[in-house]
C-alpha cells in the first residue's frame, strides 16, 4: 500500500452490531483487508408461479431475496511484529482468536440467555420466545449499509504461532439481506433497508439519464 500522503483513504468494509431497540452500537467488526470480490444473488419474488399465468406475470410480491457472500483474509503478522504496541497486545497473546470470536459469536445466543433459559426450565417455566439477537448491518461503502442475517461462517485457519493460536485465516461470510417484509417498516432495520432500496432507485435513474435508444435499433417501442 502506498504511503504517499496525497493518496485517497480507502474505505473499509465490515459488520456493525446494533441494539435493535435503541440503535446503540454494540460492536464494530472491521475487515482487515477488503475482499477482492463480493458475490450477490437476487431472487425476484413474483406472484405468478405457473407459465401462462397472465394476470400475475408482471406482479411483484415484495423485495427480492438478496444474498451476499464475501471471503475475507485475516493476518496477524503485522501486529506480531510490534507486540509491545498496546493495540497489538491481544493479538500477541491470542492471535486471531479475538477477531474470529467476534465474527462467530454473531450467530451464537448469549451464554447468559442460555443459562437463564435453563434456570427457567428447572423451575417449570416456559420460554415464550428466545432472546432477540443484535441487528447486524453489513457495511460496504456509504452507499451500501444493509441489515443482514448471517447464514454461514466458514473459517480456514492456515497458520499458527507456537501456542497454536491462529495467525492467518480465510473467512467466508454468507448473508441474507433482511427486508421490510422480514422486519417491518417500524423496525430500525426495516428503515435502513428502505434507505438501501431507495438508494438503488436513485442510482438506477442516473444510469438511464440521457440514454440514446438508437444504438438498440429502436426509434420507439413497438406497439407504443
Short mmCIF file of C-alpha atoms in Angstrom, two decimals:
data_model
loop_
_atom_site.label_atom_id
_atom_site.label_comp_id
_atom_site.label_asym_id
_atom_site.label_seq_id
_atom_site.Cartn_x
_atom_site.Cartn_y
_atom_site.Cartn_z
CA UNK A 1 0.00 0.00 0.00
CA UNK A 2 1.36 3.41 -0.91
CA UNK A 3 2.29 5.82 1.87
CA UNK A 4 2.05 8.90 -0.36
CA UNK A 5 0.27 11.49 1.82
CA UNK A 6 -1.99 12.60 -1.00
CA UNK A 7 -3.31 9.12 -1.74
CA UNK A 8 -7.04 8.63 -1.11
CA UNK A 9 -8.09 6.86 2.05
CA UNK A 10 -9.66 3.51 1.19
CA UNK A 11 -12.96 2.76 2.91
CA UNK A 12 -13.09 -0.45 4.90
CA UNK A 13 -15.91 -2.96 4.86
CA UNK A 14 -17.25 -4.64 7.96
CA UNK A 15 -20.17 -5.55 10.19
CA UNK A 16 -21.75 -3.39 12.89
CA UNK A 17 -23.98 -4.85 15.59
CA UNK A 18 -26.75 -2.59 16.91
CA UNK A 19 -29.17 -2.87 19.78
CA UNK A 20 -32.45 -3.22 17.79
CA UNK A 21 -34.39 -1.20 20.37
CA UNK A 22 -32.06 1.75 20.98
CA UNK A 23 -29.76 1.65 17.90
CA UNK A 24 -26.80 1.74 20.29
CA UNK A 25 -23.65 0.33 18.69
CA UNK A 26 -22.69 -2.88 20.47
CA UNK A 27 -19.73 -3.98 18.38
CA UNK A 28 -17.84 -2.94 15.26
CA UNK A 29 -16.02 -5.60 13.25
CA UNK A 30 -13.81 -4.11 10.56
CA UNK A 31 -12.48 -6.41 7.85
CA UNK A 32 -8.68 -6.30 7.96
CA UNK A 33 -8.44 -6.41 4.16
CA UNK A 34 -11.30 -5.65 1.81
CA UNK A 35 -12.21 -8.76 -0.22
CA UNK A 36 -11.42 -8.59 -3.93
CA UNK A 37 -14.88 -9.84 -4.84
CA UNK A 38 -18.39 -9.58 -3.45
CA UNK A 39 -20.94 -12.08 -4.77
CA UNK A 40 -24.62 -11.13 -4.71
CA UNK A 41 -27.69 -13.08 -5.82
CA UNK A 42 -31.17 -11.59 -6.20
CA UNK A 43 -34.19 -13.87 -6.40
CA UNK A 44 -37.32 -11.98 -7.54
CA UNK A 45 -40.50 -12.52 -5.53
CA UNK A 46 -43.27 -12.79 -8.11
CA UNK A 47 -46.84 -13.85 -7.56
CA UNK A 48 -47.38 -15.98 -10.64
CA UNK A 49 -45.76 -19.39 -10.28
CA UNK A 50 -47.07 -21.17 -13.38
CA UNK A 51 -46.28 -20.37 -17.03
CA UNK A 52 -49.22 -18.70 -18.72
CA UNK A 53 -50.50 -17.04 -15.55
CA UNK A 54 -51.26 -13.85 -17.43
CA UNK A 55 -52.88 -11.87 -14.63
CA UNK A 56 -49.88 -12.24 -12.30
CA UNK A 57 -46.93 -12.34 -14.71
CA UNK A 58 -45.78 -8.76 -14.02
CA UNK A 59 -46.67 -8.52 -10.35
CA UNK A 60 -44.01 -8.43 -7.61
CA UNK A 61 -44.96 -9.68 -4.17
CA UNK A 62 -42.15 -7.78 -2.44
CA UNK A 63 -38.42 -7.06 -2.50
CA UNK A 64 -36.22 -9.83 -3.90
CA UNK A 65 -34.41 -12.27 -1.67
CA UNK A 66 -30.84 -10.96 -1.82
CA UNK A 67 -27.87 -12.98 -0.60
CA UNK A 68 -24.30 -11.72 -0.21
CA UNK A 69 -21.14 -13.78 0.03
CA UNK A 70 -17.65 -12.45 0.75
CA UNK A 71 -14.33 -14.09 1.53
CA UNK A 72 -12.06 -12.10 3.83
CA UNK A 73 -8.41 -12.67 4.68
CA UNK A 74 -7.08 -12.18 8.21
CA UNK A 75 -3.38 -11.99 9.02
CA UNK A 76 -1.78 -11.22 12.39
CA UNK A 77 1.77 -10.89 11.02
CA UNK A 78 1.92 -7.08 11.20
CA UNK A 79 0.62 -6.96 14.76
CA UNK A 80 3.01 -9.70 15.90
CA UNK A 81 5.91 -7.66 14.53
CA UNK A 82 5.25 -4.97 17.15
CA UNK A 83 3.82 -6.83 20.17
CA UNK A 84 4.86 -4.01 22.54
CA UNK A 85 2.27 -1.74 20.93
CA UNK A 86 -0.71 -1.68 23.30
CA UNK A 87 -3.16 -2.07 20.41
CA UNK A 88 -1.49 -5.36 19.48
CA UNK A 89 -1.43 -6.90 22.96
CA UNK A 90 -4.46 -9.17 22.46
CA UNK A 91 -3.18 -10.39 19.09
CA UNK A 92 0.29 -11.05 20.53
CA UNK A 93 -1.26 -13.23 23.24
CA UNK A 94 -4.14 -14.90 21.38
CA UNK A 95 -3.51 -14.48 17.66
CA UNK A 96 -6.70 -14.20 15.62
CA UNK A 97 -8.93 -15.77 18.28
CA UNK A 98 -10.44 -12.39 19.31
CA UNK A 99 -11.47 -11.28 15.81
CA UNK A 100 -12.64 -14.77 14.81
CA UNK A 101 -14.68 -14.98 18.01
CA UNK A 102 -16.19 -11.54 17.31
CA UNK A 103 -17.46 -12.85 13.97
CA UNK A 104 -18.54 -16.27 15.18
CA UNK A 105 -20.48 -15.09 18.23
CA UNK A 106 -22.81 -13.14 15.93
CA UNK A 107 -24.59 -16.45 15.34
CA UNK A 108 -24.42 -17.58 18.98
CA UNK A 109 -27.10 -16.74 21.54
CA UNK A 110 -25.57 -15.09 24.60
CA UNK A 111 -24.42 -17.61 27.18
CA UNK A 112 -26.31 -15.62 29.84
CA UNK A 113 -29.52 -16.13 27.86
CA UNK A 114 -28.88 -19.88 27.65
CA UNK A 115 -28.28 -20.09 31.41
CA UNK A 116 -31.41 -18.03 32.11
CA UNK A 117 -33.50 -20.32 29.87
CA UNK A 118 -32.09 -23.39 31.64
CA UNK A 119 -32.93 -21.87 35.04
CA UNK A 120 -36.48 -21.15 33.92
CA UNK A 121 -36.84 -24.73 32.67
CA UNK A 122 -35.67 -26.08 36.05
CA UNK A 123 -38.49 -24.14 37.74
CA UNK A 124 -41.05 -25.33 35.22
CA UNK A 125 -41.32 -22.01 33.41
CA UNK A 126 -41.86 -21.98 29.65
CA UNK A 127 -39.84 -19.62 27.48
CA UNK A 128 -42.30 -17.69 25.29
CA UNK A 129 -39.72 -16.54 22.74
CA UNK A 130 -35.92 -16.68 22.52
CA UNK A 131 -34.00 -13.51 23.32
CA UNK A 132 -33.65 -11.10 20.42
CA UNK A 133 -30.23 -11.01 18.77
CA UNK A 134 -28.47 -7.74 17.88
CA UNK A 135 -29.21 -6.23 14.49
CA UNK A 136 -26.33 -6.94 12.09
CA UNK A 137 -25.50 -4.31 9.48
CA UNK A 138 -23.23 -5.15 6.57
CA UNK A 139 -21.25 -2.03 5.65
CA UNK A 140 -19.75 -1.81 2.18
CA UNK A 141 -19.31 1.92 1.43
CA UNK A 142 -21.72 4.69 2.46
CA UNK A 143 -23.96 3.58 -0.43
CA UNK A 144 -24.40 0.04 0.89
CA UNK A 145 -25.43 -0.19 4.53
CA UNK A 146 -27.88 -3.02 4.80
CA UNK A 147 -29.38 -5.20 7.59
CA UNK A 148 -28.44 -8.85 7.23
CA UNK A 149 -28.75 -12.22 8.88
CA UNK A 150 -25.58 -14.30 8.74
CA UNK A 151 -26.43 -17.65 7.20
CA UNK A 152 -22.92 -19.10 7.00
CA UNK A 153 -19.50 -18.55 8.53
CA UNK A 154 -16.73 -20.75 7.16
CA UNK A 155 -13.22 -20.46 8.62
CA UNK A 156 -10.00 -21.91 7.22
CA UNK A 157 -7.09 -21.40 9.64
CA UNK A 158 -3.85 -21.51 7.66
CA UNK A 159 -1.01 -20.72 10.08
CA UNK A 160 -0.41 -20.84 13.85
CA UNK A 161 2.01 -19.47 16.41
CA UNK A 162 3.97 -21.59 18.90
CA UNK A 163 0.91 -21.78 21.19
CA UNK A 164 -1.31 -22.94 18.28
CA UNK A 165 -3.17 -19.63 18.16
CA UNK A 166 -4.30 -19.00 14.56
CA UNK A 167 -2.34 -16.16 12.94
CA UNK A 168 -3.61 -16.41 9.36
CA UNK A 169 -7.10 -17.35 8.23
CA UNK A 170 -9.66 -17.06 5.46
CA UNK A 171 -13.25 -16.39 6.48
CA UNK A 172 -16.24 -16.81 4.17
CA UNK A 173 -19.39 -14.96 5.22
CA UNK A 174 -22.78 -15.80 3.77
CA UNK A 175 -25.54 -13.27 4.47
CA UNK A 176 -29.18 -12.76 3.60
CA UNK A 177 -30.42 -9.21 3.34
CA UNK A 178 -33.32 -8.52 5.71
CA UNK A 179 -36.09 -6.52 4.04
CA UNK A 180 -39.17 -4.70 5.28
CA UNK A 181 -41.03 -7.99 4.75
CA UNK A 182 -38.75 -9.57 7.37
CA UNK A 183 -38.51 -6.71 9.86
CA UNK A 184 -41.47 -4.42 9.20
CA UNK A 185 -41.45 -0.73 8.38
CA UNK A 186 -41.37 0.38 12.03
CA UNK A 187 -38.24 -1.64 12.88
CA UNK A 188 -34.91 0.19 12.75
CA UNK A 189 -33.57 -2.45 10.43
CA UNK A 190 -36.60 -2.05 8.18
CA UNK A 191 -35.93 1.69 7.94
CA UNK A 192 -32.30 1.04 6.99
CA UNK A 193 -33.38 -1.46 4.35
CA UNK A 194 -35.82 1.06 2.87
CA UNK A 195 -32.97 3.60 2.56
CA UNK A 196 -30.90 0.92 0.80
CA UNK A 197 -33.83 0.22 -1.55
CA UNK A 198 -34.32 3.93 -2.30
CA UNK A 199 -30.60 4.36 -2.94
CA UNK A 200 -30.81 1.69 -5.65
CA UNK A 201 -33.68 3.57 -7.27
CA UNK A 202 -31.67 6.81 -7.29
CA UNK A 203 -28.69 5.07 -8.91
CA UNK A 204 -31.00 3.42 -11.46
CA UNK A 205 -32.31 6.83 -12.55
CA UNK A 206 -28.73 8.03 -13.06
CA UNK A 207 -28.00 5.04 -15.30
CA UNK A 208 -30.94 5.83 -17.58
CA UNK A 209 -30.43 9.60 -17.82
CA UNK A 210 -29.90 10.79 -21.40
CA UNK A 211 -29.64 7.30 -22.90
CA UNK A 212 -29.99 7.29 -26.70
CA UNK A 213 -32.20 4.35 -27.84
CA UNK A 214 -30.90 4.44 -31.42
CA UNK A 215 -27.96 2.02 -30.84
CA UNK A 216 -30.60 -0.59 -29.97
CA UNK A 217 -32.21 -0.03 -33.36
CA UNK A 218 -35.30 1.49 -31.78
CA UNK A 219 -36.90 4.79 -32.64
CA UNK A 220 -39.86 3.89 -30.47
CA UNK A 221 -41.07 0.86 -28.58
CA UNK A 222 -43.07 -1.33 -30.99
CA UNK A 223 -46.75 -1.10 -30.22
CA UNK A 224 -46.20 2.03 -28.13
#
